[in-house]
PDB file of C-alpha atoms and ligand atoms in Angstrom:
ATOM      1  CA  SER A1396      13.428 -24.905   0.067  1.00 61.00           C
ATOM      2  CA  LEU A1397      13.819 -25.021  -3.321  1.00 84.00           C
ATOM      3  CA  ILE A1398      10.818 -23.668  -4.432  1.00 93.00           C
ATOM      4  CA  PRO A1399      10.878 -19.743  -5.303  1.00 96.00           C
ATOM      5  CA  VAL A1400       9.169 -17.428  -3.128  1.00 98.00           C
ATOM      6  CA  ILE A1401       8.435 -13.469  -3.403  1.00 98.00           C
ATOM      7  CA  ALA A1402       8.138 -12.613  -0.308  1.00 98.00           C
ATOM      8  CA  ILE A1403       5.583  -8.645  -0.273  1.00 98.00           C
ATOM      9  CA  ASP A1404       5.044  -7.506   3.168  1.00 97.00           C
ATOM     10  CA  GLY A1405       3.451  -3.891   3.351  1.00 96.00           C
ATOM     11  CA  PRO A1406       0.484  -1.996   5.763  1.00 94.00           C
ATOM     12  CA  SER A1407      -3.019  -2.350   4.812  1.00 90.00           C
ATOM     13  CA  ALA A1408      -4.286  -1.062   1.782  1.00 90.00           C
ATOM     14  CA  SER A1409      -1.034  -0.472   0.248  1.00 92.00           C
ATOM     15  CA  GLY A1410      -1.962  -1.983  -2.837  1.00 92.00           C
ATOM     16  CA  LYS A1411       0.295  -5.114  -1.989  1.00 95.00           C
ATOM     17  CA  GLY A1412      -2.568  -7.949  -2.956  1.00 94.00           C
ATOM     18  CA  THR A1413      -3.006  -6.597  -5.766  1.00 95.00           C
ATOM     19  CA  VAL A1414       0.392  -6.172  -7.355  1.00 98.00           C
ATOM     20  CA  ALA A1415       1.288  -9.804  -5.475  1.00 98.00           C
ATOM     21  CA  GLN A1416      -1.497 -11.384  -7.646  1.00 97.00           C
ATOM     22  CA  ARG A1417      -0.596  -9.906 -10.915  1.00 98.00           C
ATOM     23  CA  VAL A1418       3.128 -10.488 -10.260  1.00 98.00           C
ATOM     24  CA  ALA A1419       2.256 -14.274  -9.763  1.00 98.00           C
ATOM     25  CA  ASP A1420       0.209 -14.027 -12.974  1.00 98.00           C
ATOM     26  CA  ALA A1421       2.616 -12.569 -15.400  1.00 98.00           C
ATOM     27  CA  LEU A1422       5.105 -15.827 -13.818  1.00 98.00           C
ATOM     28  CA  GLY A1423       2.557 -18.385 -13.531  1.00 98.00           C
ATOM     29  CA  PHE A1424       3.116 -18.700 -10.187  1.00 98.00           C
ATOM     30  CA  HIS A1425       0.894 -19.028  -7.154  1.00 97.00           C
ATOM     31  CA  TYR A1426      -0.215 -17.336  -4.861  1.00 97.00           C
ATOM     32  CA  LEU A1427      -1.171 -16.855  -1.142  1.00 97.00           C
ATOM     33  CA  ASP A1428      -3.445 -13.698  -0.039  1.00 96.00           C
ATOM     34  CA  SER A1429      -1.959 -14.593   3.879  1.00 98.00           C
ATOM     35  CA  GLY A1430      -4.217 -12.019   5.289  1.00 97.00           C
ATOM     36  CA  ALA A1431      -6.864 -13.741   4.048  1.00 97.00           C
ATOM     37  CA  ILE A1432      -6.212 -16.527   6.357  1.00 98.00           C
ATOM     38  CA  TYR A1433      -6.355 -14.388   9.539  1.00 98.00           C
ATOM     39  CA  ARG A1434      -9.264 -12.969   8.027  1.00 98.00           C
ATOM     40  CA  LEU A1435     -11.250 -16.595   7.565  1.00 98.00           C
ATOM     41  CA  THR A1436      -9.928 -17.063  11.485  1.00 98.00           C
ATOM     42  CA  ALA A1437     -11.562 -14.040  12.821  1.00 98.00           C
ATOM     43  CA  LEU A1438     -14.527 -14.350  10.768  1.00 98.00           C
ATOM     44  CA  ALA A1439     -14.591 -18.406  11.771  1.00 98.00           C
ATOM     45  CA  ALA A1440     -14.744 -17.487  15.522  1.00 98.00           C
ATOM     46  CA  GLN A1441     -17.096 -14.928  15.416  1.00 98.00           C
ATOM     47  CA  GLN A1442     -19.160 -17.728  13.905  1.00 97.00           C
ATOM     48  CA  GLN A1443     -18.669 -20.285  16.445  1.00 97.00           C
ATOM     49  CA  GLY A1444     -18.944 -17.442  19.314  1.00 98.00           C
ATOM     50  CA  VAL A1445     -15.641 -18.010  20.289  1.00 98.00           C
ATOM     51  CA  GLY A1446     -14.406 -14.202  21.435  1.00 98.00           C
ATOM     52  CA  TRP A1447     -11.324 -12.725  19.334  1.00 98.00           C
ATOM     53  CA  GLN A1448      -8.694 -12.540  22.346  1.00 98.00           C
ATOM     54  CA  ASP A1449      -9.511 -15.743  23.377  1.00 98.00           C
ATOM     55  CA  GLU A1450      -6.323 -17.416  22.520  1.00 98.00           C
ATOM     56  CA  ALA A1451      -6.348 -20.936  23.210  1.00 98.00           C
ATOM     57  CA  GLY A1452      -9.829 -20.964  21.803  1.00 98.00           C
ATOM     58  CA  VAL A1453      -8.986 -18.548  18.239  1.00 98.00           C
ATOM     59  CA  ALA A1454      -5.942 -20.984  17.812  1.00 98.00           C
ATOM     60  CA  ALA A1455      -8.329 -24.280  17.957  1.00 98.00           C
ATOM     61  CA  VAL A1456     -10.419 -22.348  15.527  1.00 98.00           C
ATOM     62  CA  ALA A1457      -7.727 -21.541  13.417  1.00 98.00           C
ATOM     63  CA  ALA A1458      -6.445 -25.358  13.560  1.00 98.00           C
ATOM     64  CA  GLY A1459      -9.592 -26.583  12.312  1.00 97.00           C
ATOM     65  CA  LEU A1460     -10.345 -24.101   9.607  1.00 97.00           C
ATOM     66  CA  ASP A1461     -11.968 -25.920   7.161  1.00 96.00           C
ATOM     67  CA  VAL A1462     -11.652 -23.641   3.775  1.00 96.00           C
ATOM     68  CA  VAL A1463     -10.717 -24.526   0.308  1.00 95.00           C
ATOM     69  CA  PHE A1464      -9.285 -21.570  -1.949  1.00 92.00           C
ATOM     70  CA  ASP A1465     -10.624 -21.868  -5.536  1.00 88.00           C
ATOM     71  CA  GLY A1466      -9.225 -19.022  -7.600  1.00 84.00           C
ATOM     72  CA  ALA A1467     -10.939 -16.049  -6.737  1.00 84.00           C
ATOM     73  CA  LEU A1468     -13.703 -17.813  -4.603  1.00 93.00           C
ATOM     74  CA  ILE A1469     -13.002 -18.768  -0.646  1.00 96.00           C
ATOM     75  CA  LEU A1470     -15.061 -21.427   1.201  1.00 97.00           C
ATOM     76  CA  LEU A1471     -15.213 -21.754   4.745  1.00 97.00           C
ATOM     77  CA  GLY A1472     -17.304 -24.355   6.036  1.00 95.00           C
ATOM     78  CA  GLY A1473     -18.830 -24.847   2.277  1.00 95.00           C
ATOM     79  CA  MET A1474     -19.838 -21.406   2.355  1.00 96.00           C
ATOM     80  CA  ASP A1475     -18.826 -18.591  -0.191  1.00 97.00           C
ATOM     81  CA  VAL A1476     -17.020 -16.139   2.376  1.00 98.00           C
ATOM     82  CA  SER A1477     -15.477 -14.663  -0.437  1.00 96.00           C
ATOM     83  CA  GLU A1478     -16.936 -11.397   0.485  1.00 93.00           C
ATOM     84  CA  ALA A1479     -18.082 -11.623   4.028  1.00 95.00           C
ATOM     85  CA  ILE A1480     -13.992 -11.946   5.017  1.00 96.00           C
ATOM     86  CA  ARG A1481     -13.417  -8.388   3.095  1.00 90.00           C
ATOM     87  CA  SER A1482     -15.525  -6.115   5.510  1.00 86.00           C
ATOM     88  CA  GLU A1483     -13.741  -3.563   7.955  1.00 83.00           C
ATOM     89  CA  GLN A1484     -15.312  -5.396  10.858  1.00 90.00           C
ATOM     90  CA  ILE A1485     -13.131  -8.641   9.740  1.00 95.00           C
ATOM     91  CA  GLY A1486     -10.387  -6.636   9.303  1.00 91.00           C
ATOM     92  CA  VAL A1487     -10.127  -5.254  12.705  1.00 89.00           C
ATOM     93  CA  GLY A1488     -10.847  -9.163  13.776  1.00 95.00           C
ATOM     94  CA  ALA A1489      -8.079 -10.366  11.807  1.00 96.00           C
ATOM     95  CA  SER A1490      -5.340  -7.869  13.176  1.00 93.00           C
ATOM     96  CA  VAL A1491      -6.871  -8.695  16.665  1.00 95.00           C
ATOM     97  CA  VAL A1492      -6.418 -12.561  16.448  1.00 97.00           C
ATOM     98  CA  ALA A1493      -3.400 -11.913  14.419  1.00 96.00           C
ATOM     99  CA  ALA A1494      -1.856 -10.624  17.834  1.00 95.00           C
ATOM    100  CA  LEU A1495      -1.657 -13.855  19.503  1.00 97.00           C
ATOM    101  CA  PRO A1496       1.067 -16.037  19.220  1.00 97.00           C
ATOM    102  CA  ALA A1497      -0.606 -19.671  19.604  1.00 98.00           C
ATOM    103  CA  VAL A1498      -2.932 -18.613  16.803  1.00 98.00           C
ATOM    104  CA  ARG A1499       0.322 -17.468  14.407  1.00 98.00           C
ATOM    105  CA  ALA A1500       1.901 -20.417  15.315  1.00 98.00           C
ATOM    106  CA  ALA A1501      -1.335 -22.815  14.090  1.00 98.00           C
ATOM    107  CA  LEU A1502      -1.589 -21.121  10.975  1.00 98.00           C
ATOM    108  CA  LEU A1503       2.119 -21.557   9.469  1.00 98.00           C
ATOM    109  CA  ALA A1504       2.315 -24.489   8.309  1.00 97.00           C
ATOM    110  CA  ARG A1505      -0.945 -24.065   6.612  1.00 96.00           C
ATOM    111  CA  GLN A1506       0.349 -21.219   4.978  1.00 98.00           C
ATOM    112  CA  GLN A1507       3.773 -22.584   3.742  1.00 97.00           C
ATOM    113  CA  ALA A1508       2.388 -25.234   2.361  1.00 96.00           C
ATOM    114  CA  PHE A1509       1.101 -23.028  -0.672  1.00 96.00           C
ATOM    115  CA  ALA A1510       5.212 -23.173  -1.683  1.00 97.00           C
ATOM    116  CA  GLN A1511       4.609 -25.308  -4.937  1.00 97.00           C
ATOM    117  CA  LEU A1512       6.423 -24.890  -7.905  1.00 97.00           C
ATOM    118  CA  PRO A1513       6.747 -23.381 -10.474  1.00 97.00           C
ATOM    119  CA  GLY A1514       7.040 -20.816  -7.188  1.00 98.00           C
ATOM    120  CA  LEU A1515       4.450 -18.594  -5.265  1.00 98.00           C
ATOM    121  CA  VAL A1516       4.433 -14.914  -4.655  1.00 98.00           C
ATOM    122  CA  ALA A1517       3.210 -14.770  -0.841  1.00 98.00           C
ATOM    123  CA  ASP A1518       1.374 -11.463   0.454  1.00 98.00           C
ATOM    124  CA  GLY A1519       0.902 -10.230   4.228  1.00 97.00           C
ATOM    125  CA  ARG A1520       2.851  -8.621   7.004  1.00 96.00           C
ATOM    126  CA  ASP A1521       5.792 -11.766   7.965  1.00 97.00           C
ATOM    127  CA  MET A1522       6.103 -13.307   4.632  1.00 98.00           C
ATOM    128  CA  GLY A1523       9.339 -12.439   4.053  1.00 97.00           C
ATOM    129  CA  ALA A1524      10.246 -12.517   7.988  1.00 96.00           C
ATOM    130  CA  VAL A1525       8.684 -15.510   9.628  1.00 97.00           C
ATOM    131  CA  VAL A1526       6.883 -17.528   6.668  1.00 98.00           C
ATOM    132  CA  PHE A1527       9.478 -17.480   4.281  1.00 98.00           C
ATOM    133  CA  PRO A1528      12.366 -16.405   5.544  1.00 97.00           C
ATOM    134  CA  HIS A1529      14.728 -17.960   2.940  1.00 96.00           C
ATOM    135  CA  ALA A1530      12.979 -15.880   0.060  1.00 97.00           C
ATOM    136  CA  PRO A1531      14.959 -15.327  -2.733  1.00 96.00           C
ATOM    137  CA  LEU A1532      13.065 -11.829  -3.378  1.00 97.00           C
ATOM    138  CA  LYS A1533      11.535  -9.948  -0.591  1.00 98.00           C
ATOM    139  CA  VAL A1534       9.515  -6.113  -1.071  1.00 98.00           C
ATOM    140  CA  PHE A1535       8.101  -4.282   1.278  1.00 97.00           C
ATOM    141  CA  LEU A1536       5.307  -1.988  -0.229  1.00 97.00           C
ATOM    142  CA  THR A1537       4.199   0.849   0.922  1.00 95.00           C
ATOM    143  CA  ALA A1538       2.504   3.886   0.894  1.00 94.00           C
ATOM    144  CA  THR A1539       1.818   7.115   2.933  1.00 93.00           C
ATOM    145  CA  ALA A1540      -1.204   6.706   5.031  1.00 91.00           C
ATOM    146  CA  GLU A1541      -3.277   9.192   3.398  1.00 92.00           C
ATOM    147  CA  ALA A1542      -2.828   7.275  -0.079  1.00 94.00           C
ATOM    148  CA  ARG A1543      -3.730   4.308   1.486  1.00 94.00           C
ATOM    149  CA  ALA A1544      -6.867   5.220   3.423  1.00 94.00           C
ATOM    150  CA  GLU A1545      -8.345   7.129   0.080  1.00 94.00           C
ATOM    151  CA  ARG A1546      -7.329   3.354  -1.975  1.00 91.00           C
ATOM    152  CA  ARG A1547      -9.743   2.043   1.145  1.00 89.00           C
ATOM    153  CA  TYR A1548     -12.103   4.145   0.439  1.00 91.00           C
ATOM    154  CA  LYS A1549     -12.614   3.811  -3.273  1.00 91.00           C
ATOM    155  CA  GLN A1550     -12.365   0.322  -2.879  1.00 86.00           C
ATOM    156  CA  LEU A1551     -15.304   0.055   0.176  1.00 84.00           C
ATOM    157  CA  LEU A1552     -17.733   2.805  -2.230  1.00 90.00           C
ATOM    158  CA  GLY A1553     -17.018   0.395  -5.116  1.00 88.00           C
ATOM    159  CA  ARG A1554     -18.434  -2.347  -3.405  1.00 83.00           C
ATOM    160  CA  GLY A1555     -21.371  -0.546  -3.004  1.00 86.00           C
ATOM    161  CA  GLU A1556     -20.501  -0.254   0.773  1.00 81.00           C
ATOM    162  CA  ALA A1557     -20.962   2.906   3.345  1.00 83.00           C
ATOM    163  CA  ALA A1558     -17.858   4.565   3.539  1.00 86.00           C
ATOM    164  CA  ASP A1559     -16.591   7.534   5.594  1.00 91.00           C
ATOM    165  CA  LEU A1560     -12.517   8.682   4.984  1.00 93.00           C
ATOM    166  CA  ALA A1561     -12.158   9.661   8.186  1.00 93.00           C
ATOM    167  CA  ALA A1562     -13.210   6.650   9.716  1.00 91.00           C
ATOM    168  CA  ILE A1563     -11.338   4.400   7.459  1.00 90.00           C
ATOM    169  CA  THR A1564      -8.158   6.565   8.557  1.00 92.00           C
ATOM    170  CA  ALA A1565      -8.699   5.889  11.862  1.00 91.00           C
ATOM    171  CA  ASP A1566      -9.589   1.869  10.972  1.00 87.00           C
ATOM    172  CA  LEU A1567      -6.077   1.632   9.285  1.00 90.00           C
ATOM    173  CA  GLN A1568      -3.785   3.925  11.502  1.00 90.00           C
ATOM    174  CA  ALA A1569      -5.180   1.479  14.737  1.00 89.00           C
ATOM    175  CA  ARG A1570      -4.724  -1.634  12.411  1.00 88.00           C
ATOM    176  CA  ASP A1571      -1.104  -0.473  11.446  1.00 90.00           C
ATOM    177  CA  GLU A1572       0.024   0.184  14.689  1.00 91.00           C
ATOM    178  CA  ARG A1573      -1.022  -2.833  16.326  1.00 90.00           C
ATOM    179  CA  ASP A1574       0.553  -4.651  13.384  1.00 91.00           C
ATOM    180  CA  ARG A1575       3.391  -3.045  13.462  1.00 94.00           C
ATOM    181  CA  ASN A1576       3.649  -2.848  17.358  1.00 93.00           C
ATOM    182  CA  ARG A1577       2.876  -6.378  18.134  1.00 92.00           C
ATOM    183  CA  ALA A1578       5.328  -8.872  20.188  1.00 92.00           C
ATOM    184  CA  VAL A1579       5.459 -11.604  17.712  1.00 92.00           C
ATOM    185  CA  ALA A1580       6.197 -11.163  14.097  1.00 93.00           C
ATOM    186  CA  PRO A1581       5.540  -7.062  13.910  1.00 93.00           C
ATOM    187  CA  LEU A1582       5.556  -5.553  10.437  1.00 93.00           C
ATOM    188  CA  GLN A1583       8.599  -4.378   9.615  1.00 92.00           C
ATOM    189  CA  GLN A1584      11.003  -3.306   6.281  1.00 93.00           C
ATOM    190  CA  LEU A1585      13.732  -6.007   6.747  1.00 94.00           C
ATOM    191  CA  PRO A1586      16.957  -5.200   6.353  1.00 95.00           C
ATOM    192  CA  ASP A1587      17.309  -7.452   3.198  1.00 95.00           C
ATOM    193  CA  ALA A1588      13.837  -6.375   1.747  1.00 97.00           C
ATOM    194  CA  GLU A1589      12.934  -4.140  -1.116  1.00 97.00           C
ATOM    195  CA  LEU A1590      11.801  -1.026  -0.699  1.00 97.00           C
ATOM    196  CA  LEU A1591       8.734  -0.355  -2.688  1.00 97.00           C
ATOM    197  CA  GLU A1592       7.140   2.952  -2.349  1.00 96.00           C
ATOM    198  CA  THR A1593       3.910   3.296  -4.386  1.00 95.00           C
ATOM    199  CA  THR A1594       2.131   6.716  -3.361  1.00 95.00           C
ATOM    200  CA  GLN A1595       3.338   7.984  -6.850  1.00 93.00           C
ATOM    201  CA  LEU A1596       3.141   4.994  -8.784  1.00 94.00           C
ATOM    202  CA  GLY A1597       0.823   3.391 -10.662  1.00 91.00           C
ATOM    203  CA  ILE A1598      -0.225  -0.970 -10.420  1.00 93.00           C
ATOM    204  CA  GLU A1599       1.585  -1.391 -13.539  1.00 95.00           C
ATOM    205  CA  GLU A1600       4.886   0.332 -12.499  1.00 97.00           C
ATOM    206  CA  ALA A1601       4.683  -1.538  -9.325  1.00 97.00           C
ATOM    207  CA  VAL A1602       4.397  -5.209 -10.978  1.00 98.00           C
ATOM    208  CA  ALA A1603       7.056  -4.179 -13.719  1.00 98.00           C
ATOM    209  CA  GLN A1604       9.635  -3.165 -10.944  1.00 98.00           C
ATOM    210  CA  VAL A1605       8.725  -6.432  -8.691  1.00 98.00           C
ATOM    211  CA  LEU A1606       9.372  -8.783 -11.774  1.00 98.00           C
ATOM    212  CA  ALA A1607      13.274  -6.381 -12.659  1.00 98.00           C
ATOM    213  CA  TRP A1608      14.136  -7.448  -9.210  1.00 98.00           C
ATOM    214  CA  TRP A1609      12.948 -11.064 -10.042  1.00 98.00           C
ATOM    215  CA  GLN A1610      14.777 -11.213 -13.472  1.00 96.00           C
ATOM    216  CA  SER A1611      18.000  -9.846 -11.759  1.00 94.00           C
ATOM    217  CA  ARG A1612      18.138 -12.395  -9.446  1.00 88.00           C
ATOM    218  CA  ILE A1613      17.710 -15.323 -11.285  1.00 78.00           C
TER     219      ILE A1613
HETATM  220  O1  C5P B1154      -3.727  -7.870   4.640  1.00 55.02           O
HETATM  221  P1  C5P B1154      -4.881  -7.504   5.211  1.00 55.02           P
HETATM  222  O2  C5P B1154      -5.776  -6.549   5.389  1.00 55.02           O
HETATM  223  O3  C5P B1154      -6.394  -8.577   4.755  1.00 55.02           O
HETATM  224  O4  C5P B1154      -4.755  -8.744   6.741  1.00 55.02           O
HETATM  225  C1  C5P B1154      -5.732  -8.492   7.583  1.00 55.02           C
HETATM  226  C2  C5P B1154      -5.237  -8.204   9.042  1.00 55.02           C
HETATM  227  O5  C5P B1154      -4.474  -9.629   9.104  1.00 55.02           O
HETATM  228  C3  C5P B1154      -3.992  -7.391   9.008  1.00 55.02           C
HETATM  229  O6  C5P B1154      -3.909  -6.537   9.559  1.00 55.02           O
HETATM  230  C4  C5P B1154      -2.867  -8.039  10.059  1.00 55.02           C
HETATM  231  O7  C5P B1154      -3.481  -7.638  11.850  1.00 55.02           O
HETATM  232  C5  C5P B1154      -3.141  -9.775   9.766  1.00 55.02           C
HETATM  233  N1  C5P B1154      -1.944 -10.443   8.967  1.00 55.02           N
HETATM  234  C6  C5P B1154      -0.916 -10.725   9.569  1.00 55.02           C
HETATM  235  N2  C5P B1154       0.099 -11.760   9.004  1.00 55.02           N
HETATM  236  C7  C5P B1154      -0.199 -11.431   7.908  1.00 55.02           C
HETATM  237  C8  C5P B1154      -1.149 -11.086   7.079  1.00 55.02           C
HETATM  238  C9  C5P B1154      -2.219 -10.544   7.416  1.00 55.02           C
HETATM  239  O8  C5P B1154      -0.599 -10.524  10.906  1.00 55.02           O
HETATM  240  N3  C5P B1154       0.985 -12.879   7.401  1.00 55.02           N
END
């Protein structure tokens, strides 16, 4: 398509959401947090009493999602769920429903609809591989497991949630393994993606690197 897209993929708590959002702000582009869509699906299934492993049931929930993205505000069925979808429990549910092919298929067009002029920055696990395979810039953004666990830990404490570093590390590992080893749209570093290792990198430096890659491509 003619819409410029920057696809940023990577594991949980790598900081890709913050970087993607800032790159979008800098360029005046739209922003897609595709993980939020999987989190919304897990939350909606839970609310409707549909088990996360029930592929046909969750796919129906996904197809019928009544979602409004309004800046930082996310409404599900008219209710503000911006914070509810960020819990660890819903993160785990998201990675369970995300492994079901029918659920991914049901969410594909909804994600692609975010590609609007003047452009889009999309973050997730399969933005470059599946949702926007023709994106002119693909980035694989990562950090060591220790650095990611620490970031998530601080994030939860900052929100006043109870947090246990060992439990978070175990959760992240389980989630990443599920994301990397699933049969459909696994998390992977594509051969045509730029590698951005952020363990030793500040947010501003990471944003500057993505913008530099983008400038060199247009
Ligand atoms: O990025 P975030 O942690 O919010 O994503 C939650 C879960 O949703 C991930 O662990 C992953 O299983 C799933 N996901 C996915 N594909 C995407 C984005 C998220 O499978 N593009």
